[in-house]
Amino acid sequence: MPMTPSLFGGIVAGGTNFVCAVGTGPGDIQAEVLFPTTTPGETIGRAIDFLAPFRAKLVAVGISSFGPVDLNPASLTYGYITSTPKPGWANTDLAGAVGRALDLPVGFDTDVNGAALGEHRWGAARGLDTFLYLTIGTGIGGGGMVGGKLMHGLVHPEMGHIRLPHDPGGQGPHADPFEGVCPFHGDCLEGLATGPALEAWWGQRGEALPADHPAWPLEAHYLALGLVNLICTLSPQRIILGGGVMEERHLFPLIRAEVQELLNGYVQAPEILD
Ligand code: ZN
């Protein structure tokens, strides 16, 4: 008797690692593998090789990917990683390669929308219809839902690249001569507040900086500026912060306090005022 497919394959395509899994949810991971992101051919091949033995049991494969990616189903390059600066990965057909190799339907979205979808179904965004998920790590990316639908639009949001007030020459409390590391914008949010930005400016990795280091109030300041802009633009019911930099748990109270200070009582919601 043929087996009824009941499992899903998942691929989180990160710029550093790929994580692949088979199961039906976080409480039911039946197989999982992590391997470094090398060349597109080798890396996508490893993902396909991992999923192939489960082929008969799989309903579909979901892929969330680093980007930028093409999410327009009418586009000839739908499912591609497009203009990434990551060497060798520009114009890589990811969703198509997996779908063709396994002959399965593929869901494809940004890494942050994938995380947002997971938070909505199983995590910190359950029951919400308008929320954001931001990762602050090697890069900064944001995704989420508005009115219960994952945000796409023209391409997809690029919340890491919003522009902030930056005081490179001043004497104020947030004076910061660092010019930023974003290859496109210099001192956008990503240019100022990622892990590589911290390392480039302070000469050591974030996890090596003590909690009372001046890097952290400045980091919280930039993140709070970014969040305030997003709060005013999208009115999220919650913002979930993830990524390697947010392993520094002491950042959370700094960010919360500064968001309240910057909004200055204007947005009247207990989620912010409390
Ligand atoms: Zn930028």
PDB file of C-alpha atoms and ligand atoms in Angstrom:
ATOM      1  CA  MET A   1       0.000   0.000   0.000  1.00  0.00           C
ATOM      2  CA  PRO A   2       1.525   3.376  -0.925  1.00  0.00           C
ATOM      3  CA  MET A   3       2.479   5.539   1.990  1.00  0.00           C
ATOM      4  CA  THR A   4       0.541   8.793   2.437  1.00  0.00           C
ATOM      5  CA  PRO A   5       3.020  11.666   2.581  1.00  0.00           C
ATOM      6  CA  SER A   6       2.665  13.478   5.883  1.00  0.00           C
ATOM      7  CA  LEU A   7       6.025  15.128   6.575  1.00  0.00           C
ATOM      8  CA  PHE A   8       7.596  18.379   5.445  1.00  0.00           C
ATOM      9  CA  GLY A   9      11.134  19.127   4.474  1.00  0.00           C
ATOM     10  CA  GLY A  10      12.646  22.408   5.612  1.00  0.00           C
ATOM     11  CA  ILE A  11      15.745  24.260   4.486  1.00  0.00           C
ATOM     12  CA  VAL A  12      17.050  27.338   6.243  1.00  0.00           C
ATOM     13  CA  ALA A  13      19.564  28.700   3.764  1.00  0.00           C
ATOM     14  CA  GLY A  14      21.901  30.950   5.683  1.00  0.00           C
ATOM     15  CA  GLY A  15      24.956  32.770   4.455  1.00  0.00           C
ATOM     16  CA  THR A  16      27.099  30.865   6.978  1.00  0.00           C
ATOM     17  CA  ASN A  17      25.269  27.546   7.390  1.00  0.00           C
ATOM     18  CA  PHE A  18      22.424  25.599   5.901  1.00  0.00           C
ATOM     19  CA  VAL A  19      20.078  23.780   8.289  1.00  0.00           C
ATOM     20  CA  CYS A  20      17.813  21.097   6.851  1.00  0.00           C
ATOM     21  CA  ALA A  21      15.136  19.160   8.693  1.00  0.00           C
ATOM     22  CA  VAL A  22      12.273  16.750   8.211  1.00  0.00           C
ATOM     23  CA  GLY A  23       9.199  16.683  10.430  1.00  0.00           C
ATOM     24  CA  THR A  24       5.882  18.360  11.128  1.00  0.00           C
ATOM     25  CA  GLY A  25       6.916  21.052  13.626  1.00  0.00           C
ATOM     26  CA  PRO A  26       9.393  21.997  16.349  1.00  0.00           C
ATOM     27  CA  GLY A  27       8.214  19.146  18.592  1.00  0.00           C
ATOM     28  CA  ASP A  28       8.521  16.609  15.815  1.00  0.00           C
ATOM     29  CA  ILE A  29      11.874  16.962  14.079  1.00  0.00           C
ATOM     30  CA  GLN A  30      12.579  13.492  12.707  1.00  0.00           C
ATOM     31  CA  ALA A  31      15.933  14.300  11.112  1.00  0.00           C
ATOM     32  CA  GLU A  32      18.127  17.387  11.037  1.00  0.00           C
ATOM     33  CA  VAL A  33      21.487  18.388   9.622  1.00  0.00           C
ATOM     34  CA  LEU A  34      23.664  21.502   9.629  1.00  0.00           C
ATOM     35  CA  PHE A  35      26.532  22.134   7.234  1.00  0.00           C
ATOM     36  CA  PRO A  36      28.530  25.159   6.128  1.00  0.00           C
ATOM     37  CA  THR A  37      27.475  27.234   3.145  1.00  0.00           C
ATOM     38  CA  THR A  38      30.184  26.731   0.527  1.00  0.00           C
ATOM     39  CA  THR A  39      29.554  26.913  -3.222  1.00  0.00           C
ATOM     40  CA  PRO A  40      25.949  26.890  -4.474  1.00  0.00           C
ATOM     41  CA  GLY A  41      26.372  23.566  -6.281  1.00  0.00           C
ATOM     42  CA  GLU A  42      27.883  21.744  -3.333  1.00  0.00           C
ATOM     43  CA  THR A  43      25.610  23.289  -0.701  1.00  0.00           C
ATOM     44  CA  ILE A  44      22.299  22.874  -2.533  1.00  0.00           C
ATOM     45  CA  GLY A  45      23.425  19.358  -3.489  1.00  0.00           C
ATOM     46  CA  ARG A  46      23.933  18.472   0.169  1.00  0.00           C
ATOM     47  CA  ALA A  47      20.455  19.763   1.033  1.00  0.00           C
ATOM     48  CA  ILE A  48      18.910  17.675  -1.751  1.00  0.00           C
ATOM     49  CA  ASP A  49      20.930  14.603  -0.723  1.00  0.00           C
ATOM     50  CA  PHE A  50      19.681  14.989   2.856  1.00  0.00           C
ATOM     51  CA  LEU A  51      16.012  15.229   1.846  1.00  0.00           C
ATOM     52  CA  ALA A  52      16.042  12.655  -0.954  1.00  0.00           C
ATOM     53  CA  PRO A  53      15.768   9.519   1.255  1.00  0.00           C
ATOM     54  CA  PHE A  54      12.563  10.986   2.764  1.00  0.00           C
ATOM     55  CA  ARG A  55      11.102  11.837  -0.633  1.00  0.00           C
ATOM     56  CA  ALA A  56       8.168   9.401  -0.471  1.00  0.00           C
ATOM     57  CA  LYS A  57       7.070  10.745   2.924  1.00  0.00           C
ATOM     58  CA  LEU A  58       7.249  14.443   2.043  1.00  0.00           C
ATOM     59  CA  VAL A  59       4.274  16.639   1.187  1.00  0.00           C
ATOM     60  CA  ALA A  60       6.379  19.662   0.277  1.00  0.00           C
ATOM     61  CA  VAL A  61       9.583  21.521   1.080  1.00  0.00           C
ATOM     62  CA  GLY A  62       9.772  24.961   2.684  1.00  0.00           C
ATOM     63  CA  ILE A  63      12.860  27.074   2.055  1.00  0.00           C
ATOM     64  CA  SER A  64      13.747  30.289   3.832  1.00  0.00           C
ATOM     65  CA  SER A  65      16.828  31.928   2.417  1.00  0.00           C
ATOM     66  CA  PHE A  66      19.319  34.706   2.835  1.00  0.00           C
ATOM     67  CA  GLY A  67      18.899  37.241   0.097  1.00  0.00           C
ATOM     68  CA  PRO A  68      17.988  39.324  -1.595  1.00  0.00           C
ATOM     69  CA  VAL A  69      15.669  36.771  -3.171  1.00  0.00           C
ATOM     70  CA  ASP A  70      13.089  36.897  -5.958  1.00  0.00           C
ATOM     71  CA  LEU A  71       9.637  36.216  -4.475  1.00  0.00           C
ATOM     72  CA  ASN A  72       7.540  37.222  -7.459  1.00  0.00           C
ATOM     73  CA  PRO A  73       5.902  34.019  -8.788  1.00  0.00           C
ATOM     74  CA  ALA A  74       5.454  35.656 -12.195  1.00  0.00           C
ATOM     75  CA  SER A  75       9.168  36.365 -12.522  1.00  0.00           C
ATOM     76  CA  LEU A  76      11.528  34.219 -14.584  1.00  0.00           C
ATOM     77  CA  THR A  77      13.926  34.228 -11.653  1.00  0.00           C
ATOM     78  CA  TYR A  78      11.348  33.354  -8.966  1.00  0.00           C
ATOM     79  CA  GLY A  79      13.055  31.359  -6.229  1.00  0.00           C
ATOM     80  CA  TYR A  80      16.478  32.774  -7.000  1.00  0.00           C
ATOM     81  CA  ILE A  81      18.947  34.409  -4.677  1.00  0.00           C
ATOM     82  CA  THR A  82      19.537  37.579  -6.690  1.00  0.00           C
ATOM     83  CA  SER A  83      22.033  40.394  -6.001  1.00  0.00           C
ATOM     84  CA  THR A  84      23.754  39.036  -2.919  1.00  0.00           C
ATOM     85  CA  PRO A  85      27.310  40.237  -2.348  1.00  0.00           C
ATOM     86  CA  LYS A  86      28.129  36.719  -1.089  1.00  0.00           C
ATOM     87  CA  PRO A  87      30.757  35.421  -3.545  1.00  0.00           C
ATOM     88  CA  GLY A  88      29.452  32.877  -6.050  1.00  0.00           C
ATOM     89  CA  TRP A  89      25.820  33.094  -4.921  1.00  0.00           C
ATOM     90  CA  ALA A  90      24.430  35.940  -7.028  1.00  0.00           C
ATOM     91  CA  ASN A  91      21.707  34.718  -9.431  1.00  0.00           C
ATOM     92  CA  THR A  92      21.432  31.254  -7.888  1.00  0.00           C
ATOM     93  CA  ASP A  93      18.294  29.226  -8.553  1.00  0.00           C
ATOM     94  CA  LEU A  94      17.606  27.737  -5.124  1.00  0.00           C
ATOM     95  CA  ALA A  95      13.890  26.889  -4.986  1.00  0.00           C
ATOM     96  CA  GLY A  96      13.822  25.603  -8.573  1.00  0.00           C
ATOM     97  CA  ALA A  97      16.855  23.371  -8.081  1.00  0.00           C
ATOM     98  CA  VAL A  98      15.362  21.751  -4.982  1.00  0.00           C
ATOM     99  CA  GLY A  99      11.881  21.421  -6.460  1.00  0.00           C
ATOM    100  CA  ARG A 100      13.135  19.832  -9.675  1.00  0.00           C
ATOM    101  CA  ALA A 101      15.518  17.438  -7.953  1.00  0.00           C
ATOM    102  CA  LEU A 102      12.866  16.161  -5.540  1.00  0.00           C
ATOM    103  CA  ASP A 103       9.808  16.713  -7.750  1.00  0.00           C
ATOM    104  CA  LEU A 104       7.967  18.338  -4.843  1.00  0.00           C
ATOM    105  CA  PRO A 105       6.159  21.646  -4.353  1.00  0.00           C
ATOM    106  CA  VAL A 106       8.404  24.243  -2.740  1.00  0.00           C
ATOM    107  CA  GLY A 107       7.456  27.186  -0.545  1.00  0.00           C
ATOM    108  CA  PHE A 108      10.050  29.935  -0.725  1.00  0.00           C
ATOM    109  CA  ASP A 109      10.559  33.117   1.279  1.00  0.00           C
ATOM    110  CA  THR A 110      13.177  35.216   3.003  1.00  0.00           C
ATOM    111  CA  ASP A 111      14.984  33.825   6.032  1.00  0.00           C
ATOM    112  CA  VAL A 112      13.276  36.378   8.285  1.00  0.00           C
ATOM    113  CA  ASN A 113       9.808  35.687   6.882  1.00  0.00           C
ATOM    114  CA  GLY A 114      10.461  31.998   7.477  1.00  0.00           C
ATOM    115  CA  ALA A 115      11.349  32.774  11.084  1.00  0.00           C
ATOM    116  CA  ALA A 116       8.301  35.028  11.377  1.00  0.00           C
ATOM    117  CA  LEU A 117       6.040  32.283  10.075  1.00  0.00           C
ATOM    118  CA  GLY A 118       7.487  29.890  12.655  1.00  0.00           C
ATOM    119  CA  GLU A 119       6.962  32.416  15.459  1.00  0.00           C
ATOM    120  CA  HIS A 120       3.392  32.924  14.280  1.00  0.00           C
ATOM    121  CA  ARG A 121       2.554  29.239  14.234  1.00  0.00           C
ATOM    122  CA  TRP A 122       4.533  28.019  17.226  1.00  0.00           C
ATOM    123  CA  GLY A 123       6.279  30.873  19.018  1.00  0.00           C
ATOM    124  CA  ALA A 124       6.176  34.445  20.271  1.00  0.00           C
ATOM    125  CA  ALA A 125       3.739  35.725  17.644  1.00  0.00           C
ATOM    126  CA  ARG A 126       0.923  33.244  18.180  1.00  0.00           C
ATOM    127  CA  GLY A 127      -2.454  34.976  17.972  1.00  0.00           C
ATOM    128  CA  LEU A 128      -1.033  38.182  16.465  1.00  0.00           C
ATOM    129  CA  ASP A 129      -1.712  39.388  12.941  1.00  0.00           C
ATOM    130  CA  THR A 130       0.738  42.278  12.662  1.00  0.00           C
ATOM    131  CA  PHE A 131       4.229  41.740  14.008  1.00  0.00           C
ATOM    132  CA  LEU A 132       7.878  41.881  13.053  1.00  0.00           C
ATOM    133  CA  TYR A 133      10.778  39.507  13.370  1.00  0.00           C
ATOM    134  CA  LEU A 134      14.240  41.039  13.155  1.00  0.00           C
ATOM    135  CA  THR A 135      17.537  39.254  13.180  1.00  0.00           C
ATOM    136  CA  ILE A 136      20.634  41.162  14.258  1.00  0.00           C
ATOM    137  CA  GLY A 137      23.709  39.123  13.457  1.00  0.00           C
ATOM    138  CA  THR A 138      26.057  39.025  10.486  1.00  0.00           C
ATOM    139  CA  GLY A 139      23.441  41.195   8.784  1.00  0.00           C
ATOM    140  CA  ILE A 140      20.189  42.753   9.877  1.00  0.00           C
ATOM    141  CA  GLY A 141      16.982  41.558   8.294  1.00  0.00           C
ATOM    142  CA  GLY A 142      13.336  42.016   9.104  1.00  0.00           C
ATOM    143  CA  GLY A 143      10.169  40.237   8.097  1.00  0.00           C
ATOM    144  CA  GLY A 144       6.782  39.580   9.531  1.00  0.00           C
ATOM    145  CA  MET A 145       3.092  39.849   8.922  1.00  0.00           C
ATOM    146  CA  VAL A 146       0.700  42.694   8.334  1.00  0.00           C
ATOM    147  CA  GLY A 147      -2.960  41.774   8.706  1.00  0.00           C
ATOM    148  CA  GLY A 148      -2.085  38.085   8.930  1.00  0.00           C
ATOM    149  CA  LYS A 149      -0.097  37.943   5.674  1.00  0.00           C
ATOM    150  CA  LEU A 150       3.662  37.721   5.308  1.00  0.00           C
ATOM    151  CA  MET A 151       5.071  40.982   3.999  1.00  0.00           C
ATOM    152  CA  HIS A 152       6.365  40.949   0.427  1.00  0.00           C
ATOM    153  CA  GLY A 153       5.506  43.907  -1.773  1.00  0.00           C
ATOM    154  CA  LEU A 154       7.721  45.254  -4.510  1.00  0.00           C
ATOM    155  CA  VAL A 155      10.503  42.842  -3.570  1.00  0.00           C
ATOM    156  CA  HIS A 156      10.580  42.256   0.166  1.00  0.00           C
ATOM    157  CA  PRO A 157      11.253  44.534   3.117  1.00  0.00           C
ATOM    158  CA  GLU A 158      14.880  45.465   3.728  1.00  0.00           C
ATOM    159  CA  MET A 159      14.531  46.686   7.288  1.00  0.00           C
ATOM    160  CA  GLY A 160      18.246  46.345   7.924  1.00  0.00           C
ATOM    161  CA  HIS A 161      18.967  49.126   5.480  1.00  0.00           C
ATOM    162  CA  ILE A 162      16.798  51.885   6.927  1.00  0.00           C
ATOM    163  CA  ARG A 163      18.690  55.115   7.513  1.00  0.00           C
ATOM    164  CA  LEU A 164      19.214  56.505  10.982  1.00  0.00           C
ATOM    165  CA  PRO A 165      20.327  59.748  12.556  1.00  0.00           C
ATOM    166  CA  HIS A 166      24.077  59.213  12.974  1.00  0.00           C
ATOM    167  CA  ASP A 167      26.376  61.700  14.640  1.00  0.00           C
ATOM    168  CA  PRO A 168      29.862  61.094  13.222  1.00  0.00           C
ATOM    169  CA  GLY A 169      31.362  64.483  14.048  1.00  0.00           C
ATOM    170  CA  GLY A 170      29.374  65.668  17.038  1.00  0.00           C
ATOM    171  CA  GLN A 171      29.970  65.919  20.750  1.00  0.00           C
ATOM    172  CA  GLY A 172      26.581  64.556  21.806  1.00  0.00           C
ATOM    173  CA  PRO A 173      25.965  61.457  23.914  1.00  0.00           C
ATOM    174  CA  HIS A 174      25.704  59.375  20.760  1.00  0.00           C
ATOM    175  CA  ALA A 175      28.650  60.841  18.852  1.00  0.00           C
ATOM    176  CA  ASP A 176      30.183  58.067  16.781  1.00  0.00           C
ATOM    177  CA  PRO A 177      32.840  58.602  14.113  1.00  0.00           C
ATOM    178  CA  PHE A 178      32.455  55.046  12.764  1.00  0.00           C
ATOM    179  CA  GLU A 179      31.513  55.253   9.093  1.00  0.00           C
ATOM    180  CA  GLY A 180      29.669  51.912   8.975  1.00  0.00           C
ATOM    181  CA  VAL A 181      30.223  48.712   7.024  1.00  0.00           C
ATOM    182  CA  CYS A 182      27.271  48.469   4.615  1.00  0.00           C
ATOM    183  CA  PRO A 183      28.780  48.236   1.107  1.00  0.00           C
ATOM    184  CA  PHE A 184      25.719  50.040  -0.267  1.00  0.00           C
ATOM    185  CA  HIS A 185      25.005  52.734   2.341  1.00  0.00           C
ATOM    186  CA  GLY A 186      27.816  52.907   4.860  1.00  0.00           C
ATOM    187  CA  ASP A 187      25.987  53.983   7.994  1.00  0.00           C
ATOM    188  CA  CYS A 188      22.518  52.440   7.552  1.00  0.00           C
ATOM    189  CA  LEU A 189      21.222  50.333  10.461  1.00  0.00           C
ATOM    190  CA  GLU A 190      23.022  47.248   9.155  1.00  0.00           C
ATOM    191  CA  GLY A 191      26.164  49.271   8.547  1.00  0.00           C
ATOM    192  CA  LEU A 192      26.256  50.433  12.156  1.00  0.00           C
ATOM    193  CA  ALA A 193      24.732  47.675  14.272  1.00  0.00           C
ATOM    194  CA  THR A 194      25.615  44.185  12.981  1.00  0.00           C
ATOM    195  CA  GLY A 195      28.165  41.880  14.527  1.00  0.00           C
ATOM    196  CA  PRO A 196      30.715  42.737  11.794  1.00  0.00           C
ATOM    197  CA  ALA A 197      30.099  46.460  12.450  1.00  0.00           C
ATOM    198  CA  LEU A 198      30.800  45.983  16.159  1.00  0.00           C
ATOM    199  CA  GLU A 199      33.972  44.070  15.358  1.00  0.00           C
ATOM    200  CA  ALA A 200      35.152  46.555  12.732  1.00  0.00           C
ATOM    201  CA  TRP A 201      34.757  49.521  15.060  1.00  0.00           C
ATOM    202  CA  TRP A 202      35.746  48.107  18.452  1.00  0.00           C
ATOM    203  CA  GLY A 203      38.411  45.669  17.246  1.00  0.00           C
ATOM    204  CA  GLN A 204      36.898  42.590  18.843  1.00  0.00           C
ATOM    205  CA  ARG A 205      33.880  40.446  18.396  1.00  0.00           C
ATOM    206  CA  GLY A 206      30.726  41.441  20.269  1.00  0.00           C
ATOM    207  CA  GLU A 207      30.821  38.436  22.569  1.00  0.00           C
ATOM    208  CA  ALA A 208      34.279  39.546  23.753  1.00  0.00           C
ATOM    209  CA  LEU A 209      33.038  43.003  24.786  1.00  0.00           C
ATOM    210  CA  PRO A 210      32.023  43.277  28.461  1.00  0.00           C
ATOM    211  CA  ALA A 211      28.461  44.332  29.308  1.00  0.00           C
ATOM    212  CA  ASP A 212      29.658  47.751  30.537  1.00  0.00           C
ATOM    213  CA  HIS A 213      31.556  48.497  27.320  1.00  0.00           C
ATOM    214  CA  PRO A 214      30.516  51.756  25.585  1.00  0.00           C
ATOM    215  CA  ALA A 215      29.715  49.707  22.474  1.00  0.00           C
ATOM    216  CA  TRP A 216      26.449  48.503  24.015  1.00  0.00           C
ATOM    217  CA  PRO A 217      24.588  51.765  24.755  1.00  0.00           C
ATOM    218  CA  LEU A 218      25.455  52.849  21.216  1.00  0.00           C
ATOM    219  CA  GLU A 219      24.274  49.508  19.820  1.00  0.00           C
ATOM    220  CA  ALA A 220      21.012  49.801  21.766  1.00  0.00           C
ATOM    221  CA  HIS A 221      20.651  53.384  20.538  1.00  0.00           C
ATOM    222  CA  TYR A 222      20.864  52.360  16.874  1.00  0.00           C
ATOM    223  CA  LEU A 223      18.550  49.399  17.328  1.00  0.00           C
ATOM    224  CA  ALA A 224      16.034  51.549  19.221  1.00  0.00           C
ATOM    225  CA  LEU A 225      16.100  54.167  16.456  1.00  0.00           C
ATOM    226  CA  GLY A 226      15.415  51.415  13.940  1.00  0.00           C
ATOM    227  CA  LEU A 227      12.590  49.938  16.005  1.00  0.00           C
ATOM    228  CA  VAL A 228      10.945  53.324  16.551  1.00  0.00           C
ATOM    229  CA  ASN A 229      10.843  53.891  12.803  1.00  0.00           C
ATOM    230  CA  LEU A 230       9.325  50.455  12.300  1.00  0.00           C
ATOM    231  CA  ILE A 231       6.807  50.954  15.125  1.00  0.00           C
ATOM    232  CA  CYS A 232       5.669  54.244  13.617  1.00  0.00           C
ATOM    233  CA  THR A 233       5.481  52.786  10.096  1.00  0.00           C
ATOM    234  CA  LEU A 234       3.877  49.382  10.635  1.00  0.00           C
ATOM    235  CA  SER A 235       2.328  49.510  14.124  1.00  0.00           C
ATOM    236  CA  PRO A 236       3.402  45.979  15.001  1.00  0.00           C
ATOM    237  CA  GLN A 237       1.721  44.313  17.976  1.00  0.00           C
ATOM    238  CA  ARG A 238       5.082  42.793  18.850  1.00  0.00           C
ATOM    239  CA  ILE A 239       8.668  42.913  17.619  1.00  0.00           C
ATOM    240  CA  ILE A 240      10.713  39.762  18.067  1.00  0.00           C
ATOM    241  CA  LEU A 241      14.484  40.213  18.088  1.00  0.00           C
ATOM    242  CA  GLY A 242      16.780  37.329  17.231  1.00  0.00           C
ATOM    243  CA  GLY A 243      20.233  36.726  15.812  1.00  0.00           C
ATOM    244  CA  GLY A 244      23.691  36.427  17.294  1.00  0.00           C
ATOM    245  CA  VAL A 245      23.996  39.986  18.598  1.00  0.00           C
ATOM    246  CA  MET A 246      20.775  39.567  20.617  1.00  0.00           C
ATOM    247  CA  GLU A 247      22.451  36.749  22.551  1.00  0.00           C
ATOM    248  CA  GLU A 248      23.677  39.756  24.544  1.00  0.00           C
ATOM    249  CA  ARG A 249      20.593  39.682  26.752  1.00  0.00           C
ATOM    250  CA  HIS A 250      21.574  42.918  28.525  1.00  0.00           C
ATOM    251  CA  LEU A 251      20.689  44.755  25.321  1.00  0.00           C
ATOM    252  CA  PHE A 252      16.952  44.130  25.748  1.00  0.00           C
ATOM    253  CA  PRO A 253      16.332  46.481  28.714  1.00  0.00           C
ATOM    254  CA  LEU A 254      18.558  49.151  27.112  1.00  0.00           C
ATOM    255  CA  ILE A 255      16.573  48.939  23.878  1.00  0.00           C
ATOM    256  CA  ARG A 256      13.182  48.954  25.630  1.00  0.00           C
ATOM    257  CA  ALA A 257      14.078  52.023  27.682  1.00  0.00           C
ATOM    258  CA  GLU A 258      15.376  53.906  24.674  1.00  0.00           C
ATOM    259  CA  VAL A 259      12.363  53.026  22.515  1.00  0.00           C
ATOM    260  CA  GLN A 260      10.116  54.483  25.222  1.00  0.00           C
ATOM    261  CA  GLU A 261      12.304  57.561  25.477  1.00  0.00           C
ATOM    262  CA  LEU A 262      12.355  58.138  21.717  1.00  0.00           C
ATOM    263  CA  LEU A 263       8.584  57.663  21.334  1.00  0.00           C
ATOM    264  CA  ASN A 264       8.128  59.990  24.314  1.00  0.00           C
ATOM    265  CA  GLY A 265       4.634  58.808  25.228  1.00  0.00           C
ATOM    266  CA  TYR A 266       3.220  59.407  21.781  1.00  0.00           C
ATOM    267  CA  VAL A 267       2.215  55.836  20.908  1.00  0.00           C
ATOM    268  CA  GLN A 268      -0.416  55.029  23.512  1.00  0.00           C
ATOM    269  CA  ALA A 269      -0.335  51.269  23.938  1.00  0.00           C
ATOM    270  CA  PRO A 270       0.373  49.292  27.096  1.00  0.00           C
ATOM    271  CA  GLU A 271       2.813  47.119  25.105  1.00  0.00           C
ATOM    272  CA  ILE A 272       5.022  50.194  24.782  1.00  0.00           C
ATOM    273  CA  LEU A 273       4.167  52.249  27.859  1.00  0.00           C
ATOM    274  CA  ASP A 274       4.719  49.331  30.252  1.00  0.00           C
TER     275      ASP A 274
HETATM  276 ZN    ZN B   1      22.698  49.340   3.945  1.00  0.00          ZN
END
